Tab-separated table of C-alpha atoms in Angstrom:
chain	number	residue	atom	x	y	z
A	1	ASN	CA	0.097	-0.270	-0.209
A	2	ALA	CA	0.830	3.776	-0.740
A	3	GLY	CA	-0.900	4.862	1.944
A	4	VAL	CA	-1.461	9.093	1.602
A	5	THR	CA	-0.144	10.646	-1.407
A	6	GLN	CA	-0.071	14.043	-2.378
A	7	THR	CA	1.419	16.034	-5.257
A	8	PRO	CA	3.020	18.234	-5.608
A	9	LYS	CA	5.513	18.242	-2.674
A	10	PHE	CA	6.743	21.610	-3.246
A	11	GLN	CA	4.651	24.779	-4.924
A	12	VAL	CA	5.364	28.527	-5.932
A	13	LEU	CA	2.162	30.509	-6.693
A	14	LYS	CA	1.615	34.432	-7.888
A	15	THR	CA	-1.388	36.210	-6.085
A	16	GLY	CA	-4.915	35.400	-8.107
A	17	GLN	CA	-3.517	31.987	-9.122
A	18	SER	CA	-5.310	29.108	-8.953
A	19	MET	CA	-4.002	25.608	-8.385
A	20	THR	CA	-5.686	21.884	-7.298
A	21	LEU	CA	-3.607	20.111	-4.604
A	22	GLN	CA	-4.184	16.125	-5.202
A	23	CYS	CA	-4.465	13.764	-2.708
A	24	ALA	CA	-4.977	10.194	-3.378
A	25	GLN	CA	-5.389	7.127	-0.726
A	26	ASP	CA	-5.233	3.086	-1.444
A	27	MET	CA	-6.599	1.902	1.863
A	28	ASN	CA	-10.386	2.451	0.966
A	29	HIS	CA	-10.851	4.827	3.748
A	30	GLU	CA	-14.236	6.879	3.750
A	31	TYR	CA	-13.450	9.401	5.624
A	32	MET	CA	-10.739	12.085	4.404
A	33	SER	CA	-9.804	16.083	5.025
A	34	TRP	CA	-7.886	18.411	4.336
A	35	TYR	CA	-5.850	20.549	6.805
A	36	ARG	CA	-3.173	23.545	7.154
A	37	GLN	CA	-0.288	23.786	9.268
A	38	ASP	CA	1.306	27.514	9.691
A	39	PRO	CA	4.519	27.787	11.685
A	40	GLY	CA	4.617	27.261	15.579
A	41	MET	CA	0.796	25.884	15.134
A	42	GLY	CA	-1.590	23.021	15.427
A	43	LEU	CA	-3.136	21.718	12.458
A	44	ARG	CA	-6.477	23.542	11.343
A	45	LEU	CA	-9.201	21.606	9.546
A	46	ILE	CA	-10.145	23.099	5.999
A	47	HIS	CA	-12.625	20.719	4.340
A	48	TYR	CA	-13.822	16.945	4.911
A	49	SER	CA	-15.448	14.148	3.606
A	50	VAL	CA	-17.389	11.116	5.277
A	51	GLY	CA	-17.550	9.363	1.524
A	52	ALA	CA	-17.823	9.794	-2.089
A	53	GLY	CA	-20.159	12.532	-3.315
A	54	ILE	CA	-19.960	14.076	0.450
A	55	THR	CA	-18.127	17.141	1.699
A	56	ASP	CA	-18.432	19.431	4.553
A	57	GLN	CA	-16.528	22.437	5.285
A	58	GLY	CA	-14.542	22.807	8.810
A	59	GLU	CA	-13.207	25.902	10.175
A	60	VAL	CA	-11.184	27.532	7.586
A	61	PRO	CA	-12.764	26.768	4.753
A	62	ASN	CA	-12.894	30.241	2.700
A	63	GLY	CA	-10.930	30.098	-0.152
A	64	TYR	CA	-10.604	26.411	-0.703
A	65	ASN	CA	-13.158	24.098	-2.501
A	66	VAL	CA	-13.430	20.374	-2.590
A	67	SER	CA	-15.211	17.462	-4.392
A	68	ARG	CA	-14.661	13.644	-3.836
A	69	SER	CA	-16.061	11.779	-6.867
A	70	THR	CA	-14.485	8.381	-5.871
A	71	THR	CA	-13.034	6.885	-2.148
A	72	GLU	CA	-9.899	7.342	-3.323
A	73	ASP	CA	-9.197	10.600	-4.340
A	74	PHE	CA	-9.723	14.180	-2.658
A	75	PRO	CA	-8.479	17.386	-4.453
A	76	LEU	CA	-8.288	20.477	-2.712
A	77	ARG	CA	-8.470	23.294	-5.169
A	78	LEU	CA	-7.068	27.180	-4.220
A	79	LEU	CA	-9.546	29.229	-6.339
A	80	SER	CA	-7.625	32.310	-6.215
A	81	ALA	CA	-4.413	31.848	-3.965
A	82	ALA	CA	-3.511	34.693	-1.655
A	83	PRO	CA	-0.242	35.047	0.421
A	84	SER	CA	-2.165	34.439	3.732
A	85	GLN	CA	-2.994	30.763	1.900
A	86	THR	CA	1.423	30.300	2.397
A	87	SER	CA	1.477	27.296	4.638
A	88	VAL	CA	1.990	23.071	4.559
A	89	TYR	CA	-1.248	21.516	3.246
A	90	PHE	CA	-1.738	17.879	4.706
A	91	CYS	CA	-4.403	15.275	3.894
A	92	ALA	CA	-5.435	12.758	5.920
A	93	SER	CA	-7.746	9.408	5.604
A	94	SER	CA	-9.176	7.524	8.121
A	95	TYR	CA	-11.869	4.718	8.232
A	96	LYS	CA	-15.729	5.880	9.133
A	97	SER	CA	-16.067	3.291	11.950
A	98	GLY	CA	-13.959	1.421	14.020
A	99	SER	CA	-9.863	2.850	14.611
A	100	TYR	CA	-9.693	6.458	15.210
A	101	GLU	CA	-6.074	7.071	13.824
A	102	GLN	CA	-6.009	9.372	10.534
A	103	TYR	CA	-2.947	8.251	8.522
A	104	PHE	CA	-1.146	11.735	6.802
A	105	GLY	CA	0.160	12.141	3.839
A	106	PRO	CA	3.385	13.711	3.395
A	107	GLY	CA	2.381	17.409	2.651
A	108	THR	CA	2.534	19.843	-0.279
A	109	ARG	CA	4.405	22.867	0.865
A	110	LEU	CA	2.949	25.899	-0.735
A	111	THR	CA	4.336	29.375	-1.163
A	112	VAL	CA	1.791	32.312	-2.092
A	113	THR	CA	4.028	35.801	-3.210
B	1	GLY	CA	-15.220	28.160	21.633
B	2	GLN	CA	-13.244	25.134	21.483
B	3	SER	CA	-9.597	24.990	22.308
B	4	LEU	CA	-7.447	22.717	23.667
B	5	GLU	CA	-3.860	23.940	25.621
B	6	GLN	CA	-0.584	22.037	25.756
B	7	PRO	CA	2.792	23.269	27.171
B	8	SER	CA	4.519	25.087	24.368
B	9	GLU	CA	7.945	23.501	25.068
B	10	VAL	CA	9.071	20.377	27.286
B	11	THR	CA	12.729	19.385	27.424
B	12	ALA	CA	14.245	16.130	29.074
B	13	VAL	CA	17.380	13.523	29.323
B	14	GLU	CA	17.487	10.632	27.647
B	15	GLY	CA	16.716	7.802	29.732
B	16	ALA	CA	13.741	10.436	31.769
B	17	ILE	CA	10.055	10.155	31.519
B	18	VAL	CA	7.793	12.924	30.400
B	19	GLN	CA	4.094	14.009	30.596
B	20	ILE	CA	2.576	16.149	28.157
B	21	ASN	CA	-0.287	17.870	29.553
B	22	CYS	CA	-3.739	19.245	27.381
B	23	THR	CA	-6.688	20.575	28.391
B	24	TYR	CA	-9.770	20.764	26.142
B	25	GLN	CA	-12.843	23.190	26.332
B	26	THR	CA	-14.990	21.707	23.304
B	27	SER	CA	-18.540	20.957	22.899
B	28	GLY	CA	-19.331	17.613	21.949
B	29	PHE	CA	-16.255	15.955	23.305
B	30	TYR	CA	-16.147	12.808	21.622
B	31	GLY	CA	-12.110	11.555	22.709
B	32	LEU	CA	-8.626	12.512	22.938
B	33	SER	CA	-5.885	11.740	20.601
B	34	TRP	CA	-2.318	12.301	20.112
B	35	TYR	CA	0.029	12.623	17.501
B	36	GLN	CA	3.682	13.108	16.961
B	37	GLN	CA	5.377	15.340	14.616
B	38	HIS	CA	9.211	15.260	13.383
B	39	ASP	CA	10.200	18.806	11.850
B	40	GLY	CA	9.300	18.516	7.912
B	41	GLY	CA	7.326	15.200	8.804
B	42	ALA	CA	3.898	14.398	8.561
B	43	PRO	CA	1.700	13.898	11.811
B	44	THR	CA	1.750	10.069	13.118
B	45	PHE	CA	-0.670	8.538	15.828
B	46	LEU	CA	0.005	7.495	18.943
B	47	SER	CA	-2.848	6.913	20.716
B	48	TYR	CA	-6.764	7.555	21.462
B	49	ASN	CA	-8.880	7.829	24.657
B	50	ALA	CA	-12.597	7.451	24.991
B	51	LEU	CA	-12.906	6.577	28.035
B	52	ASP	CA	-10.814	7.356	31.714
B	53	GLY	CA	-8.014	6.065	32.471
B	54	LEU	CA	-4.689	4.940	31.084
B	55	GLU	CA	-4.083	3.472	27.682
B	56	GLU	CA	-0.607	2.104	27.486
B	57	THR	CA	1.342	1.197	23.942
B	58	GLY	CA	4.989	0.308	24.503
B	59	ARG	CA	7.271	2.807	26.004
B	60	PHE	CA	4.195	5.719	25.493
B	61	SER	CA	0.856	5.785	27.523
B	62	SER	CA	-1.853	8.266	27.372
B	63	PHE	CA	-4.687	8.963	29.970
B	64	LEU	CA	-7.789	10.648	30.020
B	65	SER	CA	-10.218	12.696	33.051
B	66	ARG	CA	-13.514	13.500	31.262
B	67	SER	CA	-14.472	15.100	34.586
B	68	ASP	CA	-11.702	17.281	34.278
B	69	SER	CA	-11.657	18.258	31.137
B	70	TYR	CA	-7.826	16.895	31.062
B	71	GLY	CA	-5.619	14.299	29.229
B	72	TYR	CA	-1.483	13.755	29.357
B	73	LEU	CA	0.565	11.395	27.031
B	74	LEU	CA	3.748	9.968	29.028
B	75	LEU	CA	6.406	9.045	28.000
B	76	GLN	CA	9.336	6.895	29.174
B	77	GLU	CA	13.126	5.579	28.794
B	78	LEU	CA	12.857	8.741	26.263
B	79	GLN	CA	15.292	8.797	23.814
B	80	MET	CA	16.939	10.921	21.593
B	81	LYS	CA	14.478	10.225	18.470
B	82	ASP	CA	11.609	11.284	20.725
B	83	SER	CA	12.168	14.891	19.876
B	84	ALA	CA	9.516	15.699	18.209
B	85	SER	CA	6.330	18.213	18.399
B	86	TYR	CA	3.059	16.460	20.230
B	87	PHE	CA	-0.649	17.144	19.229
B	88	CYS	CA	-3.485	16.651	21.548
B	89	ALA	CA	-6.429	16.754	19.408
B	90	ALA	CA	-10.100	16.346	20.687
B	91	HIS	CA	-13.201	14.762	18.659
B	92	ASN	CA	-15.970	15.967	18.149
B	93	ALA	CA	-18.968	13.752	19.023
B	94	GLY	CA	-21.303	14.957	16.054
B	95	ASN	CA	-18.724	13.347	13.744
B	96	ASN	CA	-15.908	11.844	15.720
B	97	ARG	CA	-13.488	12.282	12.942
B	98	LYS	CA	-13.422	15.698	13.260
B	99	LEU	CA	-10.615	16.783	15.334
B	100	ILE	CA	-9.635	19.978	16.782
B	101	TRP	CA	-6.079	20.615	17.372
B	102	GLY	CA	-3.479	21.912	19.993
B	103	LEU	CA	-0.744	24.050	18.969
B	104	GLY	CA	1.842	21.464	19.672
B	105	THR	CA	4.128	20.907	22.548
B	106	SER	CA	8.059	20.716	21.350
B	107	LEU	CA	10.125	18.326	23.089
B	108	ALA	CA	13.583	18.346	23.040
B	109	VAL	CA	15.791	14.708	23.982
B	110	ASN	CA	18.889	16.032	25.414
B	111	PRO	CA	21.972	13.426	25.823
């Protein structure tokens, strides 16, 4: 199993550009989520999904969109990048029931200039 | 609001025992998880407590007191590789996979 994969690992954007961060998991997990982590901070939930076709907002959803067309993939779209979105983005997945462990991808380090 | 408080930094020596505390104020509390994160890496799961008491997993143990809204992570026989950040995260009762995270405790293990 590859676990949770994220691409790209690093990205530099100019203000106003859009892009999609990719996340995929091969563990057949129903639950997937996106977090951002800023220096010295904990993780803040952006969006999450409890299954294909179902998404919901987390704590800091503004400026981001998600969709979940398959169990495996959960892309995060930045609509119009702003310097405040400079952060490390982590995707995570887990089963919807049973074990509470969340599995994290390696992260995408995004800089918006 | 919802918040979790944990110390920002802890220092210990190899072989010692260290306790990292976490107090929480969350509506609809379901359980408490602990994660480890090395610099530049992804968080990795350590433990989960839903009921009061101690859960032991090797050198690491985690404790929860729901009446005190308090938990801690206990690390024994510290090794240099335990130097990392440790996060407590509260599970939401409405969606028990939804987490609110503390700001993390940076643990430095010295020789």
